[in-house]
Coordinates of C-alpha atoms and ligand atoms in Angstrom, one line a residue:
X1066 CA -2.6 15.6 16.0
X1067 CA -3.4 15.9 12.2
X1068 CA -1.6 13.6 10.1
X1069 CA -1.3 12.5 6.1
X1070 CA 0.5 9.5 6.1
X1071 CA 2.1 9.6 2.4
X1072 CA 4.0 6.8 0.6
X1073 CA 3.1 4.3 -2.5
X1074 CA 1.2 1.4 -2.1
X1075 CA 3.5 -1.6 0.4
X1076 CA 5.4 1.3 2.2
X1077 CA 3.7 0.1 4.9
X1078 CA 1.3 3.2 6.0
X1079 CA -1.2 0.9 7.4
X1080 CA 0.9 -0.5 10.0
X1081 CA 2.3 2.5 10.9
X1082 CA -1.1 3.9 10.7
X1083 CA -1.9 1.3 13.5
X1084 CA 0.5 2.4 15.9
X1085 CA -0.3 5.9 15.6
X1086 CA -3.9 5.2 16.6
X1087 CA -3.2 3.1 19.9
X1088 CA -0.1 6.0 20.7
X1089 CA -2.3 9.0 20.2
X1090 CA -5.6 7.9 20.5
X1091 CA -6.8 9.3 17.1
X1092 CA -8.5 7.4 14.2
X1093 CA -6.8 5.8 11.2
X1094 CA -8.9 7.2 8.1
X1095 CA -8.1 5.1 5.3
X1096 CA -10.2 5.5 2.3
X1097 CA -8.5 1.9 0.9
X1098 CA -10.5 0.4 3.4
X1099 CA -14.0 2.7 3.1
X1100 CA -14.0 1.6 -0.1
X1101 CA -13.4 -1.7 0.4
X1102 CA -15.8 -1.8 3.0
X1103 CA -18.6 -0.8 0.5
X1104 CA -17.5 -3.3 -1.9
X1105 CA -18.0 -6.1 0.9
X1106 CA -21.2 -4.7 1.4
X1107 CA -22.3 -4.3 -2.4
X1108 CA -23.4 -0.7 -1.9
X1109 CA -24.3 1.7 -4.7
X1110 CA -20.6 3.1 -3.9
X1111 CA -19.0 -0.3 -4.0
X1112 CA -20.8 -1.0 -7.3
X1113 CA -18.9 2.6 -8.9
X1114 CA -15.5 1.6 -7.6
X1115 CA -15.3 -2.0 -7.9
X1116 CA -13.6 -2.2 -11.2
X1117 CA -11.5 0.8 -10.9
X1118 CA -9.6 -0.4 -8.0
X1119 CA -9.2 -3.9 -9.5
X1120 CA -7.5 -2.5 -12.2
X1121 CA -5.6 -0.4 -9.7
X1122 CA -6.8 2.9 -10.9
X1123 CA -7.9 6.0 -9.1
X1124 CA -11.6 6.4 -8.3
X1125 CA -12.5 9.8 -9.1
X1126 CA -11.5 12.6 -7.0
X1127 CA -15.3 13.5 -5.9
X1128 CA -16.2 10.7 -4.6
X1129 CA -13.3 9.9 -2.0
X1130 CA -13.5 13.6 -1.1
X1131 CA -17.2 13.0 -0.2
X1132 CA -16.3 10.3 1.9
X1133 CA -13.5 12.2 3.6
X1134 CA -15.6 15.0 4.3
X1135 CA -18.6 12.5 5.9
X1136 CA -16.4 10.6 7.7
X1137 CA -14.4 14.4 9.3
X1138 CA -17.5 15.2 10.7
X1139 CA -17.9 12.4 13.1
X1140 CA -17.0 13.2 16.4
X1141 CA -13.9 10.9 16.7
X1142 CA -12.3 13.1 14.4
X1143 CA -12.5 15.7 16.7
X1144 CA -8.8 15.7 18.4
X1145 CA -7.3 14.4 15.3
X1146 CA -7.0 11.9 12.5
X1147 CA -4.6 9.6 10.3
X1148 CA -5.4 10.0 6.9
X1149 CA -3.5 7.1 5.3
X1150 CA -4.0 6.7 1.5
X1151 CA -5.7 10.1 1.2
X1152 CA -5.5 12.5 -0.2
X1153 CA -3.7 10.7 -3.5
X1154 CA -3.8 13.8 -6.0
X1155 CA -3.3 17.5 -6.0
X1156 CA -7.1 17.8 -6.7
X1157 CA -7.8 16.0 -3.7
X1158 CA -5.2 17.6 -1.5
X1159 CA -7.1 21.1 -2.7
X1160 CA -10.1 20.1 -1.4
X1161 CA -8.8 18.8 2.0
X1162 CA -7.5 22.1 2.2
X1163 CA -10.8 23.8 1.7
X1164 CA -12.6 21.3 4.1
X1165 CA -9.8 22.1 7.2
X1166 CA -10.3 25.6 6.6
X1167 CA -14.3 25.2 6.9
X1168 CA -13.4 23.3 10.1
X1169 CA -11.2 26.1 11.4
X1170 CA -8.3 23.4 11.4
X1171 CA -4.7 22.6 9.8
X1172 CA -2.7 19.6 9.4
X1173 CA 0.4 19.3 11.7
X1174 CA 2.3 17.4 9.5
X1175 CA 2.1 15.1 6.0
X1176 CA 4.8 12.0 6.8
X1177 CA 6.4 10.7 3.8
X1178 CA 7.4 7.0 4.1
X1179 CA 10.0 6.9 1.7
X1180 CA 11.0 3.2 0.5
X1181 CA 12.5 1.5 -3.2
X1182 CA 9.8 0.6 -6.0
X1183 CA 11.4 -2.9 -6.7
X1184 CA 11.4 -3.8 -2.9
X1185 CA 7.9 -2.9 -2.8
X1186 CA 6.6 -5.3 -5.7
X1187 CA 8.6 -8.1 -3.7
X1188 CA 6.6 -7.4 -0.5
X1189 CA 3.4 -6.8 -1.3
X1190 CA 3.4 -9.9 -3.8
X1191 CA 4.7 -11.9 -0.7
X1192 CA 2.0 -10.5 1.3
X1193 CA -0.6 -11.3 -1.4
X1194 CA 0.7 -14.8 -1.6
X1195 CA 0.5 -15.1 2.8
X1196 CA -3.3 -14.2 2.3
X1197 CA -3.9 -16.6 -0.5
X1198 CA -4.6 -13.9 -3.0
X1199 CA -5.4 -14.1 -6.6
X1200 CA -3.0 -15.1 -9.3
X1201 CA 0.9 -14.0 -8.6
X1202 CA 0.8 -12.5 -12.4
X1203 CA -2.3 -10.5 -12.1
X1204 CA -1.3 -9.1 -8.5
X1205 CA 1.8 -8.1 -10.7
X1206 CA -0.1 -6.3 -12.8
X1207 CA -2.4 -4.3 -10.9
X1208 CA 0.6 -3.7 -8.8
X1209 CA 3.2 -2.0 -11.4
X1210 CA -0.2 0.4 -12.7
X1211 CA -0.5 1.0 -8.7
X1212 CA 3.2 2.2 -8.4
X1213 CA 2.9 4.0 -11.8
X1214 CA -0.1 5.5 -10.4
X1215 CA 1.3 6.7 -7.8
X1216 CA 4.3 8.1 -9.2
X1217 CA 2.5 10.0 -11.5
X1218 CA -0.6 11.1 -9.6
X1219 CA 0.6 11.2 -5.5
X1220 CA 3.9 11.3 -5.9
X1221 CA 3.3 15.5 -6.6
X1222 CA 2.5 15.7 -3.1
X1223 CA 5.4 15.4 -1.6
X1224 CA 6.5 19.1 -3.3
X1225 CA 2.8 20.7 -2.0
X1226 CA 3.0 19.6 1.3
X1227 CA 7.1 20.3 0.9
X1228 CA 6.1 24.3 0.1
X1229 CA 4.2 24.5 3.3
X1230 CA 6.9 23.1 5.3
X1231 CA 4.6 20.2 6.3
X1232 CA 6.6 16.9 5.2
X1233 CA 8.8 14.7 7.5
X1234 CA 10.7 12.2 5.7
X1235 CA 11.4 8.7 7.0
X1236 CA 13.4 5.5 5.5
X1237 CA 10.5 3.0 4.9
X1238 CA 13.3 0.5 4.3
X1239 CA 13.9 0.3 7.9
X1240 CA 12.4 -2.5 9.9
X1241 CA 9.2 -1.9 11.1
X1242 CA 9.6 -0.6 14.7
X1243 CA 12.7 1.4 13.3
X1244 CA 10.2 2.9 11.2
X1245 CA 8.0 4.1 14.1
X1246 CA 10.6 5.4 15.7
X1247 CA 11.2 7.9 13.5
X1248 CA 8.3 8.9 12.9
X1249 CA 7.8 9.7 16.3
X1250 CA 11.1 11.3 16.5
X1251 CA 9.8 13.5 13.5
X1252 CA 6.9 14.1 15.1
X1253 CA 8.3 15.1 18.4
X1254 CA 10.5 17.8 16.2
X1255 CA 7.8 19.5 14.4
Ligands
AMP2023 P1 -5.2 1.6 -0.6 O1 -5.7 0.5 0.3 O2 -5.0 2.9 0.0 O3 -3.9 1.1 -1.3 O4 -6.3 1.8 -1.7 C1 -6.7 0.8 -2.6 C2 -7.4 1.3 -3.8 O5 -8.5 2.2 -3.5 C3 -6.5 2.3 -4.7 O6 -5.6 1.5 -5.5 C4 -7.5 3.1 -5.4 O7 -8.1 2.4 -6.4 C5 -8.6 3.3 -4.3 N1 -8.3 4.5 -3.5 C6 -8.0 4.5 -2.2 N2 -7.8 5.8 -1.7 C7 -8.0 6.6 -2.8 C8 -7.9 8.0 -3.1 N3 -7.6 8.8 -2.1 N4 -8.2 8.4 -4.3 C9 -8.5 7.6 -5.3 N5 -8.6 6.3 -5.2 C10 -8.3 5.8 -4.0

């Protein structure tokens, strides 16, 4: 199973993510958490992306489809993969295209977790506030640009993967095991 996992930032991809890795056995590849991995660990690539994700920006498309393409070739990836949070632009998706077709591979299908942009701010600031994050109005902040971003940038997707009759819609609004189920009945249809 080849999966995108597509939705704006709070729709909840990373839980869902999580249940899709223990049902089919396949890893989660989430370049939010690369990167913030190599911020933890102060590496030359956590030095370049620091302050772009801070401000909630995009880190250029190059370097999170190098990291992609590393992390494709390890051998866990070999019966599938979750990509959750990638890819996030056209540019991006163009390039996984190119590195499938290397591979001799395709995606089974791009899951849209559809859910309301004001809800979203509400939740994620709560969940923020649960892990003692930073200031309420600077989460704000970072957040709206992250939701504009997304609109602007990922959103797109939706019509790509739409053409190649790829995308499985869910309702994100759902609770959370309403939400897997679902997707697994999507899943189970394509
Ligand atoms: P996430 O955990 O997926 O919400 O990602 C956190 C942040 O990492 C984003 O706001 C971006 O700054 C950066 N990031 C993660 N994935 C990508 C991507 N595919 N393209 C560009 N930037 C990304």
């Amino acid at each position: 199973m080849r999966l995108i996992l597509l939705g704006p930032p709070g729709a909840g991809k990373g839980t869902q993510a999580q249940f899709l890795v223990e049902r089919f056995g396949i890893p989660q590849l989430s370049t939010g958490d690369m990167l913030r991995a190599a911020i933890a660990g102060e590496t030359p690539l956590g030095l370049e992306v620091k302050d772009i994700i801070a401000r909630g920006d995009l880190v250029p498309d190059e370097t999170v489809v190098g990291i992609i393409s590393d992390r494709l070739d390890q051998s866990d990836c070999q019966k599938g993969f979750i990509l959750d949070g990638f890819p996030r632009t056209t540019e991006q998706a163009r390039a996984l295209e190119v590195l499938l077709a290397d591979k001799g591979i395709g995606l089974d299908a791009v899951v849209e977790i559809k859910v309301d942009a004001d809800t979203l701010v509400g939740r994620i600031l709560t969940r923020a506030a649960e892990s003692g994050g930073a200031r309420a109005d600077d989460n704000e902040e970072v957040l709206r640009n992250r939701l504009d971003v997304y609109q602007e940038l990922t959103a797109p997707l939706v019509d790509f993967y739409s053409k190649k009759d790829l995308v499985k819609s869910v309702d994100g609004m759902a609770g959370i095991d309403e939400v897997t189920t679902s997707i697994m009945a999507a899943l189970a249809a394509s």
